[in-house]
Amino acid sequence: MQSLDVIFGAVLAFFIIRGFMRGLWSQVLGLAGWLGGLILAFWFSTPLTTILQHRFPSLPPVLAPLIAFLAIFVGVYFISRLTASWLTQISEKIHLGWLNRLLGGTLGAAKGAIVLSLILWGISLLPMEETTQKLRQSSTLYAPLEAVVPYVFGISTHFELDTSHFKKQFQQYYRQGKRKIQEETLKRLLQRDSDSTTVR
């Protein structure tokens, strides 16, 4: 096994162990708490701000929206954590704790694969085809992990994710930016030499 595969394996093992220890309920409802808390806070923070300003006239106008947003977010997240803890306890009582942890480990593996795939997909956008090709050939896990995000995206949207056009545009902008930086650096060096010559 190549060193790159060892790194991939270590990252996946971390996510699997973490998911196994936390369990399915804790991970799913934890994520739901974050997303649900943010969504509900954006939706209902304005009405709650009005209520707070009406009930507490001395409250600074700048603090009222912040308190309303945080109150909704923290409340929703706290409820989701309590629900996850309750469902975990029920799973243990009916002797399904092992299933909760097994599914948690499976979900952890999926999360780890997606994180690695996003990183590799981002690397593939950079104009370094020869390097990425060598890495892909030297690693057994590189190609399968790189394909995870396009595969998941294709399932969720019913469309195949074609990144070739996007990659070409990104690489073009990257080269243009790099060339511009080089030109600016050269211009400053020439200007500096010109100034030093004038001083002499």
mmCIF file of C-alpha atoms in Angstrom:
data_model
loop_
_atom_site.group_PDB
_atom_site.id
_atom_site.type_symbol
_atom_site.label_atom_id
_atom_site.label_comp_id
_atom_site.label_asym_id
_atom_site.label_seq_id
_atom_site.Cartn_x
_atom_site.Cartn_y
_atom_site.Cartn_z
ATOM 1 C CA MET A 1 0.000 0.000 0.000
ATOM 2 C CA GLN A 2 1.345 3.458 -0.983
ATOM 3 C CA SER A 3 1.838 6.257 1.537
ATOM 4 C CA LEU A 4 -1.055 8.191 -0.002
ATOM 5 C CA ASP A 5 -3.363 5.228 0.561
ATOM 6 C CA VAL A 6 -2.182 5.081 4.181
ATOM 7 C CA ILE A 7 -3.230 8.716 4.616
ATOM 8 C CA PHE A 8 -6.602 8.050 2.986
ATOM 9 C CA GLY A 9 -7.087 4.987 5.172
ATOM 10 C CA ALA A 10 -6.197 6.922 8.329
ATOM 11 C CA VAL A 11 -8.704 9.669 7.527
ATOM 12 C CA LEU A 12 -11.452 7.146 6.755
ATOM 13 C CA ALA A 13 -10.627 5.204 9.938
ATOM 14 C CA PHE A 14 -10.932 8.414 11.968
ATOM 15 C CA PHE A 15 -14.387 9.149 10.550
ATOM 16 C CA ILE A 16 -15.517 5.534 10.986
ATOM 17 C CA ILE A 17 -14.365 5.338 14.617
ATOM 18 C CA ARG A 18 -15.851 8.737 15.402
ATOM 19 C CA GLY A 19 -19.131 7.769 13.756
ATOM 20 C CA PHE A 20 -19.174 4.420 15.566
ATOM 21 C CA MET A 21 -18.636 6.094 18.937
ATOM 22 C CA ARG A 22 -21.262 8.785 18.350
ATOM 23 C CA GLY A 23 -23.848 6.536 16.743
ATOM 24 C CA LEU A 24 -26.316 7.203 13.945
ATOM 25 C CA TRP A 25 -28.839 9.255 15.928
ATOM 26 C CA SER A 26 -26.246 11.654 17.283
ATOM 27 C CA GLN A 27 -24.773 12.341 13.844
ATOM 28 C CA VAL A 28 -28.028 12.642 11.907
ATOM 29 C CA LEU A 29 -29.862 14.756 14.465
ATOM 30 C CA GLY A 30 -26.732 16.789 15.170
ATOM 31 C CA LEU A 31 -26.561 17.757 11.498
ATOM 32 C CA ALA A 32 -30.330 18.311 11.429
ATOM 33 C CA GLY A 33 -29.990 20.559 14.467
ATOM 34 C CA TRP A 34 -27.371 22.717 12.759
ATOM 35 C CA LEU A 35 -29.234 23.009 9.461
ATOM 36 C CA GLY A 36 -32.686 23.264 11.024
ATOM 37 C CA GLY A 37 -31.466 25.787 13.566
ATOM 38 C CA LEU A 38 -29.968 28.018 10.880
ATOM 39 C CA ILE A 39 -33.024 27.788 8.620
ATOM 40 C CA LEU A 40 -35.540 28.447 11.413
ATOM 41 C CA ALA A 41 -33.391 31.240 12.814
ATOM 42 C CA PHE A 42 -33.358 32.972 9.423
ATOM 43 C CA TRP A 43 -37.117 32.504 9.066
ATOM 44 C CA PHE A 44 -38.312 33.512 12.521
ATOM 45 C CA SER A 45 -35.633 35.815 13.932
ATOM 46 C CA THR A 46 -37.389 38.919 12.544
ATOM 47 C CA PRO A 47 -40.749 38.266 14.310
ATOM 48 C CA LEU A 48 -38.915 37.335 17.511
ATOM 49 C CA THR A 49 -36.856 40.532 17.253
ATOM 50 C CA THR A 50 -40.084 42.549 17.115
ATOM 51 C CA ILE A 51 -41.400 40.738 20.197
ATOM 52 C CA LEU A 52 -38.165 41.319 22.113
ATOM 53 C CA GLN A 53 -38.115 45.015 21.245
ATOM 54 C CA HIS A 54 -41.751 45.319 22.363
ATOM 55 C CA ARG A 55 -41.214 43.444 25.647
ATOM 56 C CA PHE A 56 -37.816 44.994 26.412
ATOM 57 C CA PRO A 57 -37.781 48.594 25.089
ATOM 58 C CA SER A 58 -34.422 49.288 26.731
ATOM 59 C CA LEU A 59 -32.757 46.515 24.714
ATOM 60 C CA PRO A 60 -30.264 47.992 22.204
ATOM 61 C CA PRO A 61 -31.554 47.689 18.606
ATOM 62 C CA VAL A 62 -28.280 46.099 17.535
ATOM 63 C CA LEU A 63 -28.529 43.297 20.109
ATOM 64 C CA ALA A 64 -32.188 42.366 19.575
ATOM 65 C CA PRO A 65 -31.732 40.593 16.179
ATOM 66 C CA LEU A 66 -28.589 38.830 17.398
ATOM 67 C CA ILE A 67 -30.293 37.559 20.560
ATOM 68 C CA ALA A 68 -33.341 36.420 18.555
ATOM 69 C CA PHE A 69 -31.205 34.560 16.016
ATOM 70 C CA LEU A 70 -29.039 32.856 18.642
ATOM 71 C CA ALA A 71 -32.033 31.965 20.815
ATOM 72 C CA ILE A 72 -33.780 30.139 17.964
ATOM 73 C CA PHE A 73 -30.622 28.430 16.729
ATOM 74 C CA VAL A 74 -29.491 27.263 20.182
ATOM 75 C CA GLY A 75 -33.023 26.162 21.071
ATOM 76 C CA VAL A 76 -33.435 24.024 17.942
ATOM 77 C CA TYR A 77 -29.958 22.526 18.276
ATOM 78 C CA PHE A 78 -30.516 21.745 21.973
ATOM 79 C CA ILE A 79 -33.805 19.987 21.178
ATOM 80 C CA SER A 80 -32.115 17.942 18.435
ATOM 81 C CA ARG A 81 -29.345 16.857 20.840
ATOM 82 C CA LEU A 82 -31.897 15.875 23.495
ATOM 83 C CA THR A 83 -33.837 13.881 20.890
ATOM 84 C CA ALA A 84 -30.649 12.131 19.760
ATOM 85 C CA SER A 85 -29.767 11.255 23.363
ATOM 86 C CA TRP A 86 -33.298 9.951 23.994
ATOM 87 C CA LEU A 87 -33.297 7.790 20.842
ATOM 88 C CA THR A 88 -29.829 6.456 21.708
ATOM 89 C CA GLN A 89 -31.043 5.432 25.165
ATOM 90 C CA ILE A 90 -34.079 3.706 23.658
ATOM 91 C CA SER A 91 -31.826 1.848 21.206
ATOM 92 C CA GLU A 92 -29.678 0.637 24.109
ATOM 93 C CA LYS A 93 -32.708 -0.493 26.114
ATOM 94 C CA ILE A 94 -34.148 -2.552 23.273
ATOM 95 C CA HIS A 95 -30.688 -4.003 22.558
ATOM 96 C CA LEU A 96 -30.253 -2.166 19.261
ATOM 97 C CA GLY A 97 -27.357 -0.042 20.411
ATOM 98 C CA TRP A 98 -24.998 -2.110 18.263
ATOM 99 C CA LEU A 99 -27.090 -1.269 15.182
ATOM 100 C CA ASN A 100 -27.057 2.429 16.061
ATOM 101 C CA ARG A 101 -23.268 2.337 16.338
ATOM 102 C CA LEU A 102 -22.833 0.212 13.210
ATOM 103 C CA LEU A 103 -24.926 2.604 11.143
ATOM 104 C CA GLY A 104 -23.054 5.482 12.755
ATOM 105 C CA GLY A 105 -19.760 3.996 11.594
ATOM 106 C CA THR A 106 -21.180 3.520 8.100
ATOM 107 C CA LEU A 107 -22.344 7.130 7.994
ATOM 108 C CA GLY A 108 -18.938 8.206 9.290
ATOM 109 C CA ALA A 109 -17.242 6.336 6.441
ATOM 110 C CA ALA A 110 -19.530 8.077 3.941
ATOM 111 C CA LYS A 111 -18.752 11.488 5.452
ATOM 112 C CA GLY A 112 -15.012 10.765 5.344
ATOM 113 C CA ALA A 113 -15.209 9.666 1.709
ATOM 114 C CA ILE A 114 -17.105 12.840 0.768
ATOM 115 C CA VAL A 115 -14.596 15.076 2.573
ATOM 116 C CA LEU A 116 -11.644 13.379 0.838
ATOM 117 C CA SER A 117 -13.458 13.475 -2.495
ATOM 118 C CA LEU A 118 -14.053 17.224 -2.165
ATOM 119 C CA ILE A 119 -10.356 17.758 -1.450
ATOM 120 C CA LEU A 120 -9.258 15.629 -4.410
ATOM 121 C CA TRP A 121 -11.836 17.245 -6.675
ATOM 122 C CA GLY A 122 -10.515 20.664 -5.656
ATOM 123 C CA ILE A 123 -6.945 19.544 -6.390
ATOM 124 C CA SER A 124 -8.031 18.326 -9.822
ATOM 125 C CA LEU A 125 -9.104 21.883 -10.693
ATOM 126 C CA LEU A 126 -5.542 23.147 -10.393
ATOM 127 C CA PRO A 127 -3.410 23.218 -13.566
ATOM 128 C CA MET A 128 -1.110 20.410 -12.472
ATOM 129 C CA GLU A 129 -2.370 17.496 -14.543
ATOM 130 C CA GLU A 130 0.945 15.619 -14.562
ATOM 131 C CA THR A 131 1.217 15.656 -10.762
ATOM 132 C CA THR A 132 -2.377 14.585 -10.193
ATOM 133 C CA GLN A 133 -2.020 11.857 -12.806
ATOM 134 C CA LYS A 134 1.061 10.486 -11.028
ATOM 135 C CA LEU A 135 -0.772 10.559 -7.688
ATOM 136 C CA ARG A 136 -3.760 8.825 -9.246
ATOM 137 C CA GLN A 137 -1.577 6.076 -10.697
ATOM 138 C CA SER A 138 0.391 5.557 -7.475
ATOM 139 C CA SER A 139 -2.707 5.213 -5.290
ATOM 140 C CA THR A 140 -5.399 2.548 -5.271
ATOM 141 C CA LEU A 141 -7.942 4.723 -3.437
ATOM 142 C CA TYR A 142 -7.365 8.000 -5.292
ATOM 143 C CA ALA A 143 -9.639 7.379 -8.295
ATOM 144 C CA PRO A 144 -12.558 5.808 -6.333
ATOM 145 C CA LEU A 145 -12.499 8.616 -3.750
ATOM 146 C CA GLU A 146 -12.254 11.305 -6.422
ATOM 147 C CA ALA A 147 -15.405 9.909 -8.066
ATOM 148 C CA VAL A 148 -17.534 10.015 -4.884
ATOM 149 C CA VAL A 149 -18.711 13.642 -5.110
ATOM 150 C CA PRO A 150 -19.671 13.503 -8.825
ATOM 151 C CA TYR A 151 -21.483 10.206 -8.137
ATOM 152 C CA VAL A 152 -23.415 11.602 -5.153
ATOM 153 C CA PHE A 153 -24.208 14.770 -7.080
ATOM 154 C CA GLY A 154 -25.456 12.721 -10.018
ATOM 155 C CA ILE A 155 -27.777 10.664 -7.787
ATOM 156 C CA SER A 156 -29.165 13.684 -5.945
ATOM 157 C CA THR A 157 -29.811 15.762 -9.080
ATOM 158 C CA HIS A 158 -30.406 12.997 -11.645
ATOM 159 C CA PHE A 159 -27.747 14.602 -13.819
ATOM 160 C CA GLU A 160 -24.196 13.563 -14.513
ATOM 161 C CA LEU A 161 -21.665 16.001 -13.109
ATOM 162 C CA ASP A 162 -19.416 17.048 -15.976
ATOM 163 C CA THR A 163 -16.580 19.129 -14.556
ATOM 164 C CA SER A 164 -14.374 19.286 -17.644
ATOM 165 C CA HIS A 165 -15.676 22.675 -18.814
ATOM 166 C CA PHE A 166 -15.514 24.092 -15.281
ATOM 167 C CA LYS A 167 -11.966 22.804 -14.848
ATOM 168 C CA LYS A 168 -10.855 24.423 -18.116
ATOM 169 C CA GLN A 169 -12.343 27.774 -17.079
ATOM 170 C CA PHE A 170 -10.804 27.571 -13.600
ATOM 171 C CA GLN A 171 -7.385 26.678 -14.989
ATOM 172 C CA GLN A 172 -7.613 29.526 -17.500
ATOM 173 C CA TYR A 173 -8.412 32.047 -14.745
ATOM 174 C CA TYR A 174 -5.625 30.549 -12.622
ATOM 175 C CA ARG A 175 -3.060 30.975 -15.403
ATOM 176 C CA GLN A 176 -4.249 34.520 -16.123
ATOM 177 C CA GLY A 177 -3.962 35.441 -12.454
ATOM 178 C CA LYS A 178 -0.534 33.847 -12.181
ATOM 179 C CA ARG A 179 0.665 35.678 -15.292
ATOM 180 C CA LYS A 180 -0.676 38.964 -13.951
ATOM 181 C CA ILE A 181 1.117 38.480 -10.629
ATOM 182 C CA GLN A 182 4.372 37.699 -12.453
ATOM 183 C CA GLU A 183 3.996 40.812 -14.616
ATOM 184 C CA GLU A 184 3.289 43.010 -11.578
ATOM 185 C CA THR A 185 6.279 41.545 -9.731
ATOM 186 C CA LEU A 186 8.565 42.140 -12.713
ATOM 187 C CA LYS A 187 7.251 45.686 -13.083
ATOM 188 C CA ARG A 188 7.962 46.450 -9.422
ATOM 189 C CA LEU A 189 11.478 45.004 -9.673
ATOM 190 C CA LEU A 190 12.214 47.119 -12.749
ATOM 191 C CA GLN A 191 10.772 50.186 -11.021
ATOM 192 C CA ARG A 192 12.920 49.528 -7.970
ATOM 193 C CA ASP A 193 16.061 49.167 -10.132
ATOM 194 C CA SER A 194 15.162 52.370 -11.949
ATOM 195 C CA ASP A 195 14.708 54.271 -8.675
ATOM 196 C CA SER A 196 18.006 52.984 -7.282
ATOM 197 C CA THR A 197 19.802 54.011 -10.477
ATOM 198 C CA THR A 198 18.284 57.499 -10.282
ATOM 199 C CA VAL A 199 19.421 57.908 -6.670
ATOM 200 C CA ARG A 200 22.983 56.998 -7.634
#
